[in-house]
Amino acid sequence: MATLQSTTTVTTRARPRAAISRDALLKWAPLLVLLVLCAIFTLMEPRFLSIRNFARILIAASPALMVAVGVTFIIIMGSIDLSMEGTVSVCAVAFAFCFLWLGGTLASWAWLAIPFAMLVGGLLGFVNGLIHVRLKIPSFMASLAMGFVGTGLAMVMTGGDRIRIEDELFRSLLTERILGFPLMVYVAGLFLLLGWFIQTRTTLGRNFYAVGGGEDLAVASGLNVARVRVLGYTLAGVFFAVGALLAVGRIGIAETATGNNFMFISITAVVVGGTALWGGIGGVWNTLVGVLIVFVIDNGMVVIGLPGYVQDGVLGILVILAVILSTDRKSISFVK
Amino acid sequence: MSMEKLKPWFPWITLAVLVLLVGAVNPAFFKLSGMVALVADIVPLFIMALGMTFAIYIGGIDLSMQQVANLVTVVATVYLAQFGPFVALLCVAAGFAIGAVSGWITTRQFVPSFVATLAMGFIALSGARFLSGERALSMNAEARDASFGWMFGNTAGVPHELIIAGVLLAFAWFLQTRTTFGRALKAVGAGELAAVASGLKVDRIKILAFALSGSFAAIAGLMFSVKLSGGDANLANGFLILAIVAVLVGGTPLTGGVGGVINTLVGTLIVVVIRTAMVYLEVDATMQQMIFGIILIVAIAMTIDRSKMRIVK
């Protein structure tokens, strides 16, 4: 697609070459939207542009960013994963139980609860992928049903109770700050880099694009698509687990409701960032920008003092605008 | 080939097997009055699922339905005193308009319906929260009874809700099978490019399909609000996912062009039987959600017709 466009820009001699190519514009449009939003909010309320406020935005965004990065891989494949609310809840609760059982402080063996939660996330993702691939159920339905199972499982484990994590060492994710930003922001940053590494530097990452770009072609070139899909869902599950850990770190409570609202927020963010739902385009940096757009709007509306109900509407309009701006109308004939 | 012929009946078979299983374990399930009450109870969900069928039938999805229903509960409550029974028209018009805008954004602006309707849902929610002043409103009991009291009456033991559902089902079924619009919907769902090539005004058809799903969401919202005698920006929450599940379990796949409103009837019944069965079988409340999910996977795996899907995404 990209090569096709660049040839057309070369052949149309009428316009000077110096004009910014549409490709570049499309690539940077989400970032542009983010910067414009920040500029508008800063103009209306200078306090928006402060480290304190940015820390607030990033704290709120970190768990969602991890979940969104996980689902990015799936969306690049042209599939979708709606199981995140259940998976996040189960991982949060599993972490909390394991953590308290092993001593309740990071300074003891209880640190094992962290890899354990990621293992649980990976396992749920693996099952999700298997159901989707082996039973040939479209990912939308398979993952939606797995989400129910996850939320239900978390409910069974907790019996509806909340579990408090009061270990100061673990809560230092939120309380300990470096350069004004709490540790959880750096943890999220590290995992974002890991996601970027997987996306660009591993065979699996490249295979996601191969599957999303054209599954027929991927199969014909001998790619084991079923394996790539299952691995993709497993990987997404691990990222959901990281999101769960950060969510627990942020509020200090693990419960069935820990996973609430992650589904729409993360998918909105991925799409706003410019990763197309039909697959093959986008990546984790797009997702970072998308998540920031969503949370900057959320925060900016409060900072400039607009009533709560305006936020939803503005977010809705911006989501539509962002997708319209980032869609190349010439390359698609219709959308579903 | 008998397998091929049997496939369209899978949802029916699933439903029958479920009903028999539950009935065998607990015969009280078969009591007629209980069953009628049970079915009458899910009419709003069924109406929402009917509307969703149109969106999914053309290969799209409508995620704004829940918020449209929320908005309508508020609209109905706020304007009931002013307009009386005609508030229903206002509600349906609001649903139709929101659906049409979603459809316009999807077709003319090339925003996938998943995103377009999700975003329109946010906008509707915004409207609902604004109009309700972020409070739970309640209807004037007299005005409610005068305008919509008939909705919850009985004629010869048949609840009027069921009659409403029946009329809407007949209307949707007529649209789907007996009108050129219905055939065009199928053409768009089965292969949009082919539909364009054969000269159908695909944009208009899709916009109308989303407008229909919006209207049905509005009717469902109106029923909620009359039933609960009030309006609130969160009243219909939780019904969106169930409506989607009902459509999918009934055998209308997300790829479009297959299934239809009768499938949705079966799908809704399957969902309800599963939910109720757990009460009858005395499944622990905390376990219900998980078991629902597992049965859902089994039901979908058994129900969906994969012959029309080349690649399972």
mmCIF file of C-alpha atoms in Angstrom, chain A residues 77-80 82 131-132 135-142 144-153 155-156 159-160 211-212 215-216 229 233 263-264 267-268 271 277-279 307-317 319-320 323-324 327 329 332-336, chain B residues 58-61 63 105-116 118-120 122-123 125-127 129-130 134 188-190 192-193 206 240-242 244-245 248 252-256 275 285-287 289-290 292-294 296-297 300-301 304 306 309-313:
data_model
loop_
_atom_site.group_PDB
_atom_site.id
_atom_site.type_symbol
_atom_site.label_atom_id
_atom_site.label_comp_id
_atom_site.label_asym_id
_atom_site.label_seq_id
_atom_site.Cartn_x
_atom_site.Cartn_y
_atom_site.Cartn_z
ATOM 1 C CA MET A 77 -3.110 -9.482 13.248
ATOM 2 C CA GLY A 78 -6.555 -8.241 12.235
ATOM 3 C CA SER A 79 -8.217 -10.060 15.143
ATOM 4 C CA ILE A 80 -9.534 -8.598 18.357
ATOM 5 C CA LEU A 82 -12.091 -8.471 24.308
ATOM 6 C CA ILE A 131 -10.306 -21.637 21.779
ATOM 7 C CA HIS A 132 -10.152 -19.142 18.933
ATOM 8 C CA LEU A 135 -12.532 -24.397 17.781
ATOM 9 C CA LYS A 136 -12.477 -21.949 14.855
ATOM 10 C CA ILE A 137 -14.532 -19.375 16.748
ATOM 11 C CA PRO A 138 -14.020 -15.773 15.587
ATOM 12 C CA SER A 139 -11.804 -13.945 18.070
ATOM 13 C CA PHE A 140 -14.511 -11.400 18.868
ATOM 14 C CA MET A 141 -16.774 -14.088 20.305
ATOM 15 C CA ALA A 142 -14.085 -16.355 21.745
ATOM 16 C CA LEU A 144 -15.715 -11.991 24.735
ATOM 17 C CA ALA A 145 -16.751 -15.326 26.249
ATOM 18 C CA MET A 146 -13.295 -15.749 27.822
ATOM 19 C CA GLY A 147 -13.783 -12.308 29.344
ATOM 20 C CA PHE A 148 -16.955 -13.584 31.015
ATOM 21 C CA VAL A 149 -15.085 -16.638 32.262
ATOM 22 C CA GLY A 150 -12.302 -14.410 33.608
ATOM 23 C CA THR A 151 -14.604 -12.006 35.424
ATOM 24 C CA GLY A 152 -16.496 -15.005 36.784
ATOM 25 C CA LEU A 153 -13.312 -16.717 37.905
ATOM 26 C CA MET A 155 -15.611 -13.486 41.388
ATOM 27 C CA VAL A 156 -15.278 -17.124 42.499
ATOM 28 C CA GLY A 159 -16.306 -14.270 46.659
ATOM 29 C CA GLY A 160 -16.965 -10.581 45.974
ATOM 30 C CA VAL A 211 -0.801 -12.368 9.345
ATOM 31 C CA GLY A 212 -2.505 -8.976 9.488
ATOM 32 C CA GLU A 215 -3.376 -14.166 5.867
ATOM 33 C CA ASP A 216 -3.572 -16.032 2.556
ATOM 34 C CA ARG A 229 -2.138 -16.472 16.732
ATOM 35 C CA TYR A 233 -2.894 -14.120 22.551
ATOM 36 C CA MET A 263 -11.995 -2.949 27.268
ATOM 37 C CA PHE A 264 -13.389 0.184 25.675
ATOM 38 C CA ILE A 267 -9.457 -0.431 22.125
ATOM 39 C CA THR A 268 -10.417 3.225 21.698
ATOM 40 C CA VAL A 271 -7.645 2.858 17.200
ATOM 41 C CA LEU A 277 -8.786 -2.619 13.027
ATOM 42 C CA TRP A 278 -8.320 -4.575 9.790
ATOM 43 C CA GLY A 279 -4.712 -5.293 10.704
ATOM 44 C CA PRO A 307 -18.500 19.558 33.625
ATOM 45 C CA GLY A 308 -18.098 15.779 33.601
ATOM 46 C CA TYR A 309 -20.754 15.054 31.021
ATOM 47 C CA VAL A 310 -18.965 17.048 28.332
ATOM 48 C CA GLN A 311 -15.953 14.727 28.524
ATOM 49 C CA ASP A 312 -17.708 11.700 27.083
ATOM 50 C CA GLY A 313 -19.079 13.677 24.182
ATOM 51 C CA VAL A 314 -15.777 15.353 23.362
ATOM 52 C CA LEU A 315 -13.970 12.015 23.608
ATOM 53 C CA GLY A 316 -16.514 10.529 21.203
ATOM 54 C CA ILE A 317 -16.096 13.329 18.674
ATOM 55 C CA VAL A 319 -12.269 9.431 18.448
ATOM 56 C CA ILE A 320 -14.210 9.856 15.223
ATOM 57 C CA VAL A 323 -9.871 7.925 12.868
ATOM 58 C CA ILE A 324 -11.063 10.065 9.956
ATOM 59 C CA THR A 327 -7.553 6.974 7.396
ATOM 60 C CA ARG A 329 -9.498 7.231 1.890
ATOM 61 C CA ILE A 332 -9.900 1.594 1.077
ATOM 62 C CA SER A 333 -13.089 1.080 -0.838
ATOM 63 C CA PHE A 334 -15.378 0.336 2.081
ATOM 64 C CA VAL A 335 -15.324 -0.369 5.782
ATOM 65 C CA LYS A 336 -17.449 -2.689 7.867
ATOM 66 C CA ILE B 58 -24.615 -6.143 7.141
ATOM 67 C CA GLY B 59 -21.247 -7.080 8.642
ATOM 68 C CA GLY B 60 -21.015 -4.169 11.048
ATOM 69 C CA ILE B 61 -21.740 -3.799 14.746
ATOM 70 C CA LEU B 63 -21.907 -0.555 20.187
ATOM 71 C CA ILE B 105 -19.862 8.276 9.770
ATOM 72 C CA THR B 106 -19.244 4.628 8.911
ATOM 73 C CA THR B 107 -20.111 4.787 5.237
ATOM 74 C CA ARG B 108 -19.123 8.286 4.180
ATOM 75 C CA GLN B 109 -16.192 8.880 6.523
ATOM 76 C CA PHE B 110 -14.808 5.330 6.406
ATOM 77 C CA VAL B 111 -14.698 4.934 10.161
ATOM 78 C CA PRO B 112 -15.200 1.250 11.075
ATOM 79 C CA SER B 113 -18.628 0.783 12.664
ATOM 80 C CA PHE B 114 -16.965 -0.645 15.779
ATOM 81 C CA VAL B 115 -15.326 2.745 16.406
ATOM 82 C CA ALA B 116 -18.039 4.980 14.962
ATOM 83 C CA LEU B 118 -18.561 3.305 20.171
ATOM 84 C CA ALA B 119 -17.890 7.029 19.773
ATOM 85 C CA MET B 120 -21.548 7.854 19.104
ATOM 86 C CA PHE B 122 -19.997 8.288 24.233
ATOM 87 C CA ILE B 123 -21.836 11.229 22.688
ATOM 88 C CA LEU B 125 -23.983 9.145 27.147
ATOM 89 C CA SER B 126 -22.893 12.757 27.318
ATOM 90 C CA GLY B 127 -26.380 13.826 26.278
ATOM 91 C CA ARG B 129 -25.800 12.822 31.657
ATOM 92 C CA PHE B 130 -26.460 16.431 30.660
ATOM 93 C CA GLU B 134 -26.383 13.407 36.640
ATOM 94 C CA VAL B 188 -24.445 -5.980 1.487
ATOM 95 C CA GLY B 189 -23.657 -8.428 4.269
ATOM 96 C CA ALA B 190 -22.707 -11.259 1.948
ATOM 97 C CA GLU B 192 -20.324 -5.444 -0.210
ATOM 98 C CA LEU B 193 -18.244 -4.981 -3.344
ATOM 99 C CA LYS B 206 -26.148 0.772 5.552
ATOM 100 C CA LEU B 240 -25.069 -4.299 25.182
ATOM 101 C CA ILE B 241 -22.845 -7.343 25.593
ATOM 102 C CA LEU B 242 -25.837 -9.615 26.229
ATOM 103 C CA ILE B 244 -24.414 -9.042 21.006
ATOM 104 C CA VAL B 245 -24.105 -12.478 22.577
ATOM 105 C CA LEU B 248 -24.094 -14.362 17.815
ATOM 106 C CA THR B 252 -25.772 -14.546 12.835
ATOM 107 C CA PRO B 253 -21.979 -14.349 12.529
ATOM 108 C CA LEU B 254 -20.084 -11.070 12.667
ATOM 109 C CA THR B 255 -19.142 -11.479 9.038
ATOM 110 C CA GLY B 256 -22.704 -10.706 7.975
ATOM 111 C CA ARG B 275 -29.094 -17.608 32.862
ATOM 112 C CA ALA B 285 -24.137 -16.910 42.668
ATOM 113 C CA THR B 286 -20.391 -16.301 42.450
ATOM 114 C CA MET B 287 -19.997 -19.209 40.005
ATOM 115 C CA GLN B 289 -20.732 -15.636 35.553
ATOM 116 C CA MET B 290 -17.944 -18.136 34.941
ATOM 117 C CA PHE B 292 -22.170 -18.590 31.716
ATOM 118 C CA GLY B 293 -18.930 -17.866 29.892
ATOM 119 C CA ILE B 294 -18.025 -21.535 29.529
ATOM 120 C CA LEU B 296 -21.306 -19.594 25.902
ATOM 121 C CA ILE B 297 -18.104 -20.915 24.345
ATOM 122 C CA ILE B 300 -21.043 -20.747 20.036
ATOM 123 C CA ALA B 301 -18.724 -23.584 19.047
ATOM 124 C CA ILE B 304 -21.945 -21.077 14.299
ATOM 125 C CA ARG B 306 -18.276 -21.938 9.571
ATOM 126 C CA MET B 309 -16.144 -18.099 6.722
ATOM 127 C CA ARG B 310 -12.933 -18.586 4.810
ATOM 128 C CA ILE B 311 -10.563 -17.121 7.361
ATOM 129 C CA VAL B 312 -11.454 -17.084 11.023
ATOM 130 C CA LYS B 313 -10.188 -13.757 12.349
#
